[in-house]
C-alpha cells in the first residue's frame, strides 16, 4: 500500500485509494462516484465541481477560474497530494447506475409483517395422535405465546414432511394482516426474504430484503414487458379492452417479468425464489390493475374510476408469481384513476406526509404525479406529461441506454455532450433533450415560443420541415448518423414541461399559495433523478426557486414499497396517506387550460 | 279418472292411483316405493309384507299364511277393492335408488353461511370518483347495514363490468367465515347454489341446493375416479407415497370427478356450475387429505396422524374446482387418521351427538366408522372391515350394479334371489353375499366356524378348493356362468363382520355398557342402506337386538354436508362434535384381538 493516498467522497461515503497526483475525477471513477464530466476531463465544461474540505491538492489551473469564484474546484484539474476529503454538491453527481433502482433512503423502523419462530415440536406417538398442524400450533403457542390463526394451504401441504425431515425442529414463518398466518415452514436458521417492487409503465425495479436483518441484499431493474403491448397507460388500456385474452396477456407479461426479476435478485444474493415469503408491489393505478388482472376499461373512460382503491392482500400464486408457495403479496392503496399506489409510496418514502415544510413532490414519468404538502393538507394530481422524457416521440430520442446523449452544454459556439457509459453517440435520452432545449434557450437561439432562429449558431440548419440543431454530426465520436434536435422535439418538451408546471400551479392555486412559498421540491423517479435541475428550471418545468430547495431522491416509490416490507406500521401509514390525500382532477379544473397554455412558453 | 282407486303408502307418503284388482305390489312399483319382492311376486319368498291400515283388499291366499300370523299381508297377493292406506314395515323396503344419494332427512334450520343482497349502486361521475369497490361497499352498507370485509379476487375482476352491464343494480353474494366476503356478483334475482359432497373411498355423492330457498335441486352419485389408483385407502396412500406426481394424480382425479358431478347436478337443475358459490366436502381423513393435496404418508404409518384436523375453508380454485370463480369450499373437521369429516357429518345428520338414547351409529364401508352416544359422551372408532361388502375379494362379487344378486332366500331346498333392476344375474353384491351367508347359516348348511357341510343342500358341491354353494347355475335366468359362494367368500364376510362387531364391542366396553342397553342402532352408508338387517343380525355383525331398534338412514355423511351448507350453526356444531369425540384406537386396545377373534364365529 506504500504511497497510496485516501480520498473520501462526502456525503456519499465512498472511499478511493490512489497514487499521488491522481486527479479527483479519476479517484471518483475508481470509487464508483458518478461525477458529471461532460467534456471528458478536458477542463472545458465545468460540470465536475467539488469542494475540497480537508487535505491538499494541486493549485488551481486557468480552467478553474469560474469554479474558484464559488469556492469550488474542478475534479478533472485537481490532483491529490495528501489524503483528502471531498464534498460533492448534488448538481455534480450523475446517477451511479443506469438501472436506477436505489432511492435515497429514509430511516424506517424494522418491524416487518413477516416474523419467524424456531419451533421444536413433539413427535406423535400412540399416546399422542394430534394432527401435525395441531401439534405445531400448540408448540408455537407454548414456546412463544403465539396463536397461529391460519396455515396457508401450501404450508399444510409441506408441514408433515418438513417436520419429519428436520426431526421436528423447524422455522415457522408467520405473516398475514389481521390474523397470524403461517406462510412457510423451513429448516431452522433460514432467513425469510421479502421483495419490494415498483412497477412503472416503462421500468420495473425490484429490491430483495432479508427479513431477519432488514438488510438490502440485491436490487435490479428491467423494462416492463407490457411495453410490447403499448408504450403508455392509454395504449395498454386499449389493448386490454380488446378482449379477455388481451387483458390476460398483459397480466401474464408483467407476472413473467416479475418472476424474472425475482430470479435475478435472488441469484445476486445467492438465494432461492422459494425463500421470498412476501412481496410488496406499487405502481400507478393502471399497472396495479393490470398486475392483478382487474378490469381497466373504466380507467380509460371519464370519469376514470379505479375498480378498487384500498390496500390489498392476496397470495402470490393467484398472480402466478413463483415465490414461496405460500407467499403473500401486499399492494398499497390507490388514490384515483391516475394517482396510484406508487404515489402513496413516494409520499411515504420521502416523508412528505409528515413534513412541516411546504413541499412539492414529483414522480416524473409518462404520467407525472405531483403532491403538495401544506399545513397538514396533502393535495395531489396527475398530469399526462407524455413519453418525451423517456426519449419517445423525439426524432433521435432513445431510452437511457449506453450511447444516449444525457448531458449537453453549449459554450462559445462549441457543443459539448456526454453519453451514457461514454459510448459512441447514437441518440438522445430524456435528460439530454431537456439539457439541449435549456441550453438553446440560454444562448438565445431558441425563442420563448419554441421557434429557432437560423444563423444564431453554426450547428443550426434549415430543412424542408424547418430549422434543426445538429447536436452530433455523423462521424463525430463515431456517431452513426446526424443526431439532431428538431422544432418538433422542442414542442414535445414544451408540452411535457407545461403539463408538469400546470399541475404544480393548480395545486398551489387549490392551496392558495404563491410558488415562492415552496420550501422544498422533491424530484423522484428515473428521469427525475437524472435530469439537470438547472435545465428543468431554465425551461420552466418548475417554478423559479433557488436551486438548493430541490432534492433528487431516486426511486422513491420503490423505497416506499421497501418501507412497507420492513415496517408493519408503514403499511398503516400508507392507508392513512391514501385517505388523507385531496385528489384534484386536472381535466375538470377550471383554471387548468389557462395555466397549461401559459406554461407552454419558455422563460 | 273413473274407477281409479287411491293407495297411500305410509310412512313414506307416496300415493298411487290404480285400477281395482291391482295388487299392492304393483301399486307400490307405480308410486316408486321399493318393496322387497325376491320371488318376483310369485307369493313364495314372503318378503313383501305390509299392513293394510284402512280400506279393503281381496281375502288372504294360501301363500299368506305366515304373514297373516303377524297381522300382515303379502303385497303381491292382496288386490285393492277400495281406496286403501298401507303401512310398510322397514324390513320390507328396499332402497329406492341404486345411486344411493339421498339420506333420511333430519330437519335443519335454514340459515346458510352464504347470503345475498340486491344492491343499487350510485354510478360514478366527475363529482364522485370513488372506486367501484368502495361505492359497492357504501351501497350495501347503506341498504342493509352490512360491512363487506373482503372481496374475493374473482369478484374484484368481475365487479366493474357486472355493475355497468346491469346498470348499477346487481346481486352481491356474500359468504365467508369470520368475515363477510363477497363471493360473487350476479344479476339481481339469480339464486346462488351450494353443493354438498360426500367423497367416499368407492363412491362420491353430490347434492345441489338452492341457497335462496333451501330446496334440494338435484343429486347424483358416481364412482370415485381414484379407484384406478387403488381400491382402498391403504392402496391410495401407497400410490401417493410413490412421488409428488402420483400424489398430484390422485388430487387431479378426484377434482375432475367433482367437476363432472357438479356439471351433472347443475345440468339436472338447468343451472350453471358458475352459480355454485359454496361447496361443503366430507370424506374420511384420507379422502379429505387427497382432495386437498395434503400429504398422506403419515396416515399410512403408525401412529397414523392426520396432517390437519380442524375444519377448513379455502377457495374452490385452489383445488381446481370449476365452480363460481370466487366460490368457497368448506371441509368439516377430522377426528383422527381413520375417523374423518364424514363421521362428523354422519353424527351431525343423524343427531347422535344430541340424542338422549344410548345410540350406536355406523357408516359401513371399506372402513367402517362407529360412534357410540351414551350419557353425553361420544366415543368413536374405525375398523378395517375391508371391501367384501363392496363386492370385492368375493369370487363372484361385484359392485351394486344391474344384474348383481342383492337379495337371497333359501326356502325348502329352493334358491330365490333378486337382482338389481331384475337383470340377468352376473354376480353378487354386498347385500347379496350377506344374505347368502345368513341363509346358509339359518338352514344349517354353514357351521359357526364358516365351514360348509357337503350334502346339506342340493346346490352344494365339492371342488378342488373345497365346498361351494351354487347360487345361480349357468343358464338359469340367463346367468352367463355359475354364480357361487365359496368357503373363502364366507371367510371374507366373517372377517368383515367380525371387525364391525369387535368395534362395537370395544366401544361398549369403553363405556362400561352391555349390548342390550343399546336403544337405537343407526346404519348409514351405501351398503348400510341396502343390507338386510335380519341377515346382518343372523351373521352376528350387530349385537342381538330387536329388529325395531335399527334404522337405516342412507347417506348420512352426505346429509351432514348438506346441513352444513344450509346452516351456519351446523358448522359450529360440527366443530364441537369433532372436539367432543373420544377416539379409541382399536389397534392398541388391549381387548380388541380377543373380541375380534370371538366375533369371527357365526352365531
XYZ file of N, CA, C and O in Angstrom, chain A residues 271-397:
508
model
N -29.575 -16.762 -3.219
C -30.726 -17.365 -2.541
C -31.730 -17.906 -3.563
O -31.480 -17.812 -4.769
N -32.818 -18.460 -3.095
C -33.831 -19.054 -3.965
C -35.116 -18.234 -3.902
O -35.469 -17.717 -2.850
N -35.836 -18.202 -5.042
C -37.138 -17.520 -5.061
C -38.087 -18.114 -4.021
O -38.946 -17.423 -3.487
N -37.919 -19.397 -3.771
C -38.784 -20.084 -2.816
C -38.670 -19.491 -1.411
O -39.529 -19.731 -0.557
N -37.579 -18.729 -1.144
C -37.404 -18.134 0.187
C -38.129 -16.801 0.330
O -38.159 -16.229 1.422
N -38.663 -16.285 -0.769
C -39.346 -14.983 -0.724
C -40.781 -15.214 -0.233
O -41.597 -15.796 -0.943
N -41.074 -14.750 0.971
C -42.376 -15.036 1.582
C -43.349 -13.874 1.483
O -44.537 -14.039 1.742
N -42.832 -12.689 1.132
C -43.764 -11.576 0.918
C -43.218 -10.650 -0.156
O -42.026 -10.377 -0.212
N -44.115 -10.176 -1.008
C -43.764 -9.156 -1.990
C -44.692 -7.973 -1.784
O -45.887 -8.159 -1.545
N -44.115 -6.773 -1.822
C -44.927 -5.561 -1.776
C -44.831 -4.916 -3.153
O -43.728 -4.686 -3.655
N -45.977 -4.677 -3.768
C -45.998 -4.100 -5.114
C -46.592 -2.700 -5.065
O -47.600 -2.469 -4.404
N -45.948 -1.775 -5.793
C -46.570 -0.470 -6.021
C -46.504 -0.181 -7.517
O -45.684 -0.736 -8.237
N -47.377 0.698 -7.951
C -47.409 1.073 -9.354
C -48.520 2.081 -9.513
O -49.281 2.325 -8.567
N -48.618 2.688 -10.687
C -49.755 3.561 -10.880
C -51.027 2.714 -10.955
O -50.954 1.483 -11.020
N -52.177 3.358 -10.945
C -53.426 2.599 -10.816
C -53.592 1.604 -11.958
O -54.056 0.482 -11.749
N -53.164 1.994 -13.144
C -53.308 1.078 -14.279
C -52.389 -0.127 -14.114
O -52.800 -1.271 -14.320
N -51.127 0.109 -13.732
C -50.197 -1.013 -13.526
C -50.710 -1.915 -12.396
O -50.617 -3.147 -12.463
N -51.214 -1.288 -11.339
C -51.807 -2.004 -10.205
C -52.926 -2.925 -10.707
O -52.957 -4.117 -10.394
N -53.829 -2.374 -11.523
C -54.960 -3.174 -12.008
C -54.496 -4.271 -12.958
O -55.012 -5.388 -12.923
N -53.526 -3.950 -13.796
C -53.095 -4.947 -14.785
C -52.371 -6.113 -14.133
O -52.545 -7.259 -14.538
N -51.570 -5.845 -13.116
C -50.851 -6.960 -12.487
C -51.838 -7.836 -11.722
O -51.643 -9.052 -11.595
N -52.930 -7.244 -11.239
C -53.941 -8.023 -10.523
C -54.964 -8.655 -11.466
O -55.839 -9.392 -11.014
N -54.854 -8.342 -12.751
C -55.870 -8.853 -13.672
C -57.226 -8.210 -13.449
O -58.264 -8.814 -13.727
N -57.252 -6.985 -12.949
C -58.515 -6.281 -12.743
C -58.898 -5.553 -14.027
O -58.041 -5.216 -14.838
N -60.174 -5.266 -14.212
C -60.601 -4.564 -15.423
C -60.071 -3.134 -15.452
O -59.960 -2.478 -14.409
N -59.741 -2.647 -16.647
C -59.202 -1.292 -16.785
C -60.057 -0.428 -17.708
O -59.778 0.761 -17.866
N -61.113 -1.008 -18.280
C -61.955 -0.231 -19.204
C -62.405 1.071 -18.550
O -62.338 2.152 -19.154
N -62.840 0.971 -17.299
C -63.378 2.158 -16.617
C -62.265 3.158 -16.278
O -62.565 4.307 -15.957
N -60.999 2.733 -16.359
C -59.881 3.661 -16.147
C -59.642 4.503 -17.395
O -58.992 5.547 -17.331
N -60.116 4.010 -18.526
C -59.834 4.678 -19.790
C -60.944 5.610 -20.242
O -60.813 6.264 -21.281
N -62.026 5.632 -19.494
C -63.177 6.458 -19.874
C -63.527 7.380 -18.719
O -63.501 6.953 -17.562
N -63.893 8.628 -19.035
C -64.345 9.530 -17.983
C -65.493 8.853 -17.243
O -66.316 8.202 -17.884
N -65.607 8.960 -15.936
C -64.748 9.777 -15.070
C -63.520 9.057 -14.501
O -63.022 9.465 -13.458
N -63.031 8.019 -15.171
C -61.742 7.386 -14.817
C -61.685 6.871 -13.369
O -60.844 7.316 -12.594
N -62.581 5.954 -13.031
C -62.538 5.445 -11.653
C -61.832 4.100 -11.581
O -61.943 3.269 -12.477
N -61.095 3.889 -10.495
C -60.440 2.586 -10.309
C -61.481 1.518 -9.981
O -62.561 1.840 -9.471
N -61.158 0.247 -10.277
C -62.010 -0.848 -9.825
C -61.946 -0.930 -8.308
O -62.943 -1.141 -7.642
N -60.753 -0.749 -7.754
C -60.606 -0.771 -6.303
C -59.547 0.228 -5.884
O -58.657 0.562 -6.663
N -59.610 0.681 -4.658
C -58.625 1.650 -4.202
C -57.976 1.285 -2.877
O -56.883 1.767 -2.583
N -58.588 0.434 -2.080
C -57.979 0.112 -0.781
C -56.728 -0.741 -0.948
O -56.521 -1.374 -1.977
N -55.926 -0.774 0.112
C -54.776 -1.676 0.097
C -55.310 -3.102 -0.012
O -56.472 -3.367 0.293
N -54.468 -4.014 -0.436
C -54.976 -5.334 -0.800
C -53.918 -6.387 -0.522
O -52.726 -6.159 -0.714
N -54.383 -7.519 -0.057
C -53.501 -8.645 0.217
C -54.018 -9.865 -0.507
O -55.212 -10.145 -0.467
N -53.132 -10.596 -1.115
C -53.539 -11.847 -1.735
C -52.322 -12.761 -1.825
O -51.232 -12.397 -1.386
N -52.552 -13.941 -2.386
C -51.488 -14.916 -2.484
C -50.695 -14.706 -3.768
O -51.280 -14.481 -4.833
N -49.384 -14.821 -3.670
C -48.535 -14.681 -4.855
C -48.974 -15.641 -5.954
O -48.960 -15.310 -7.134
N -49.404 -16.842 -5.564
C -49.774 -17.835 -6.580
C -50.999 -17.411 -7.372
O -51.180 -17.836 -8.506
N -51.838 -16.553 -6.771
C -53.027 -16.088 -7.515
C -52.604 -15.219 -8.697
O -53.373 -15.017 -9.632
N -51.403 -14.651 -8.618
C -50.902 -13.823 -9.707
C -49.889 -14.591 -10.549
O -49.213 -14.009 -11.393
N -49.747 -15.892 -10.287
C -48.743 -16.715 -10.962
C -47.330 -16.231 -10.675
O -46.441 -16.323 -11.538
N -47.115 -15.704 -9.485
C -45.757 -15.344 -9.077
C -45.123 -16.548 -8.385
O -45.698 -17.106 -7.459
N -43.943 -16.923 -8.868
C -43.270 -18.106 -8.337
C -42.351 -17.717 -7.194
O -41.132 -17.614 -7.364
N -42.929 -17.473 -6.046
C -42.132 -17.180 -4.844
C -42.342 -18.374 -3.911
O -42.595 -19.471 -4.382
N -42.194 -18.162 -2.588
C -42.536 -19.255 -1.684
C -43.975 -19.673 -1.976
O -44.810 -18.827 -2.301
N -44.241 -20.977 -1.849
C -45.561 -21.486 -2.249
C -46.687 -20.765 -1.512
O -47.757 -20.557 -2.067
N -46.424 -20.355 -0.285
C -47.468 -19.678 0.491
C -47.298 -18.172 0.565
O -47.930 -17.515 1.392
N -46.430 -17.608 -0.267
C -46.079 -16.184 -0.159
C -47.292 -15.269 -0.299
O -48.203 -15.549 -1.069
N -47.253 -14.178 0.449
C -48.264 -13.133 0.346
C -47.791 -12.022 -0.571
O -46.589 -11.782 -0.699
N -48.752 -11.338 -1.157
C -48.467 -10.102 -1.887
C -49.289 -8.996 -1.251
O -50.469 -9.196 -0.940
N -48.652 -7.869 -1.005
C -49.365 -6.708 -0.463
C -49.275 -5.583 -1.477
O -48.206 -5.311 -2.015
N -50.408 -4.954 -1.748
C -50.418 -3.795 -2.638
C -50.905 -2.590 -1.860
O -51.916 -2.657 -1.147
N -50.193 -1.486 -1.996
C -50.606 -0.255 -1.328
C -51.862 0.292 -1.990
O -52.188 -0.053 -3.113
N -52.562 1.166 -1.284
C -53.820 1.688 -1.833
C -53.595 2.645 -2.992
O -52.561 3.296 -3.103
N -54.592 2.738 -3.848
C -54.642 3.758 -4.894
C -55.428 4.959 -4.380
O -56.225 4.848 -3.449
N -55.220 6.096 -5.030
C -55.974 7.296 -4.659
C -57.050 7.585 -5.697
O -58.192 7.863 -5.365
N -56.699 7.513 -6.963
C -57.669 7.785 -8.030
C -57.203 7.044 -9.277
O -56.205 6.332 -9.262
N -57.958 7.253 -10.365
C -57.665 6.534 -11.594
C -56.247 6.751 -12.106
O -55.643 5.868 -12.693
N -55.705 7.957 -11.857
C -54.358 8.225 -12.349
C -53.396 8.652 -11.243
O -52.334 9.200 -11.516
N -53.781 8.405 -10.002
C -52.843 8.582 -8.900
C -52.907 7.304 -8.079
O -53.904 7.028 -7.415
N -51.857 6.539 -8.184
C -51.909 5.170 -7.684
C -51.065 4.917 -6.451
O -50.630 5.837 -5.746
N -50.854 3.632 -6.224
C -50.104 3.180 -5.056
C -48.662 3.685 -5.096
O -48.027 3.865 -4.042
N -48.136 3.933 -6.295
C -46.744 4.405 -6.371
C -46.624 5.819 -5.796
O -45.609 6.160 -5.179
N -47.672 6.617 -5.967
C -47.662 7.967 -5.398
C -47.740 7.891 -3.874
O -47.009 8.601 -3.170
N -48.577 7.013 -3.384
C -48.667 6.814 -1.929
C -47.293 6.401 -1.398
O -46.814 6.914 -0.375
N -46.640 5.485 -2.105
C -45.327 5.004 -1.679
C -44.295 6.129 -1.724
O -43.435 6.235 -0.836
N -44.386 6.972 -2.726
C -43.447 8.098 -2.834
C -43.653 9.053 -1.674
O -42.679 9.480 -1.032
N -44.891 9.383 -1.364
C -45.168 10.285 -0.234
C -44.638 9.678 1.059
O -44.013 10.356 1.889
N -44.854 8.382 1.201
C -44.417 7.679 2.411
C -42.898 7.689 2.534
O -42.341 8.001 3.589
N -42.219 7.353 1.449
C -40.762 7.204 1.493
C -40.061 8.542 1.691
O -39.016 8.617 2.337
N -40.613 9.602 1.131
C -39.952 10.899 1.229
C -40.381 11.651 2.484
O -39.812 12.691 2.806
N -41.375 11.139 3.170
C -41.840 11.802 4.394
C -42.654 13.053 4.135
O -42.897 13.840 5.054
N -43.094 13.237 2.900
C -43.876 14.429 2.568
C -45.144 14.482 3.417
O -45.605 15.551 3.807
N -45.659 13.308 3.770
C -46.925 13.276 4.527
C -46.768 13.839 5.928
O -47.742 14.178 6.569
N -45.545 13.920 6.436
C -45.391 14.369 7.819
C -44.440 15.556 7.945
O -44.055 15.932 9.039
N -44.072 16.137 6.785
C -43.144 17.257 6.852
C -43.847 18.507 7.386
O -45.056 18.662 7.229
N -43.085 19.383 8.032
C -43.627 20.674 8.451
C -43.409 21.740 7.389
O -43.977 22.829 7.448
N -42.552 21.435 6.392
C -42.256 22.378 5.320
C -43.291 22.297 4.211
O -43.851 21.224 3.964
N -43.487 23.423 3.548
C -44.328 23.396 2.345
C -43.522 22.695 1.266
O -42.456 23.163 0.851
N -44.003 21.529 0.839
C -43.195 20.656 -0.005
C -43.989 20.190 -1.215
O -45.160 19.840 -1.096
N -43.309 20.230 -2.353
C -43.868 19.625 -3.561
C -43.063 18.360 -3.852
O -41.833 18.366 -3.791
N -43.752 17.255 -4.120
C -43.078 16.019 -4.509
C -43.554 15.609 -5.881
O -44.761 15.603 -6.141
N -42.610 15.310 -6.775
C -42.988 14.904 -8.137
C -42.338 13.586 -8.482
O -41.153 13.371 -8.196
N -43.119 12.710 -9.100
C -42.539 11.500 -9.671
C -42.770 11.632 -11.171
O -43.885 11.446 -11.664
N -41.659 11.998 -11.894
C -41.811 12.337 -13.299
C -41.706 11.099 -14.168
O -40.756 10.326 -14.046
N -42.694 10.902 -14.981
C -42.680 9.770 -15.908
C -43.620 10.100 -17.036
O -43.910 11.262 -17.299
N -44.103 9.064 -17.707
C -45.071 9.265 -18.779
C -46.315 9.934 -18.201
O -46.917 10.805 -18.813
N -46.705 9.478 -17.020
C -47.613 10.246 -16.195
C -46.792 10.805 -15.052
O -45.978 10.091 -14.474
N -47.026 12.055 -14.708
C -46.315 12.646 -13.589
C -47.305 12.900 -12.466
O -48.317 13.584 -12.681
N -47.044 12.267 -11.312
C -47.888 12.521 -10.158
C -47.209 13.580 -9.299
O -45.999 13.543 -9.090
N -48.017 14.524 -8.854
C -47.480 15.630 -8.060
C -48.251 15.708 -6.756
O -49.488 15.623 -6.751
N -47.526 15.849 -5.657
C -48.171 16.037 -4.359
C -47.697 17.353 -3.747
O -46.563 17.780 -3.961
N -48.575 17.990 -3.003
C -48.221 19.230 -2.303
C -48.633 19.080 -0.853
O -49.800 18.798 -0.558
N -47.659 19.250 0.050
C -47.945 19.214 1.480
C -47.907 20.632 2.007
O -46.920 21.355 1.788
N -48.987 21.046 2.642
C -49.017 22.393 3.198
C -49.970 22.418 4.392
O -51.129 22.002 4.282
N -49.446 22.835 5.540
C -50.267 22.974 6.752
C -51.110 21.734 7.042
O -52.297 21.835 7.340
N -50.502 20.591 6.946
C -51.221 19.364 7.269
C -52.099 18.845 6.167
O -52.670 17.757 6.273
N -52.256 19.586 5.083
C -53.022 19.067 3.950
C -52.093 18.359 2.979
O -50.903 18.663 2.894
N -52.660 17.418 2.244
C -51.922 16.748 1.172
C -52.800 16.828 -0.071
O -53.905 16.292 -0.076
N -52.323 17.537 -1.082
C -53.078 17.631 -2.333
C -52.288 16.928 -3.426
O -51.060 17.066 -3.485
N -52.990 16.203 -4.286
C -52.286 15.500 -5.360
C -53.045 15.601 -6.664
O -54.262 15.737 -6.686
N -52.268 15.554 -7.737
C -52.868 15.478 -9.057
C -51.951 14.665 -9.954
O -50.843 14.298 -9.571
N -52.437 14.380 -11.130
C -51.663 13.621 -12.095
C -51.721 14.358 -13.417
O -52.787 14.822 -13.824
N -50.570 14.496 -14.083
C -50.628 15.147 -15.387
C -49.985 14.266 -16.449
O -49.005 13.573 -16.218
N -50.585 14.313 -17.614
C -50.145 13.486 -18.734
C -48.938 14.160 -19.379
O -49.056 14.878 -20.360
N -47.753 13.934 -18.823
C -46.566 14.613 -19.333
C -46.026 13.917 -20.580
O -45.173 14.459 -21.277
N -46.523 12.732 -20.860
C -46.134 12.059 -22.105
C -44.763 11.423 -22.033
O -44.007 11.610 -21.075
N -44.401 10.688 -23.054
C -43.174 9.907 -23.002
C -41.930 10.621 -23.539
O -40.907 9.967 -23.748
N -41.999 11.966 -23.738
C -40.823 12.656 -24.301
C -39.586 12.433 -23.435
O -38.482 12.216 -23.940
N -39.763 12.464 -22.113
C -38.611 12.318 -21.223
C -38.135 10.878 -21.094
O -37.144 10.594 -20.430
N -38.886 9.960 -21.710
C -38.397 8.585 -21.831
C -37.692 8.430 -23.181
O -37.294 7.331 -23.561
N -37.590 9.555 -23.937
C -36.930 9.507 -25.235
C -37.874 9.192 -26.382
O -37.444 9.145 -27.540
N -39.153 9.013 -26.072
C -40.107 8.679 -27.136
C -40.662 9.946 -27.770
O -40.662 11.017 -27.158
N -41.137 9.837 -28.994
C -41.705 10.962 -29.741
C -40.676 12.063 -29.991
O -41.035 13.191 -30.298
N -39.401 11.753 -29.864
C -38.296 12.677 -30.146
C -37.579 12.092 -31.353
O -37.309 10.884 -31.372
N -37.305 12.920 -32.360
C -36.723 12.440 -33.620
C -35.567 11.459 -33.396
O -35.608 10.315 -33.856
N -34.545 11.850 -32.622
C -33.433 10.940 -32.345
C -33.468 10.449 -30.899
O -32.433 10.114 -30.301
N -34.667 10.432 -30.351
C -34.822 10.050 -28.939
C -34.561 8.572 -28.700
O -34.723 7.738 -29.602
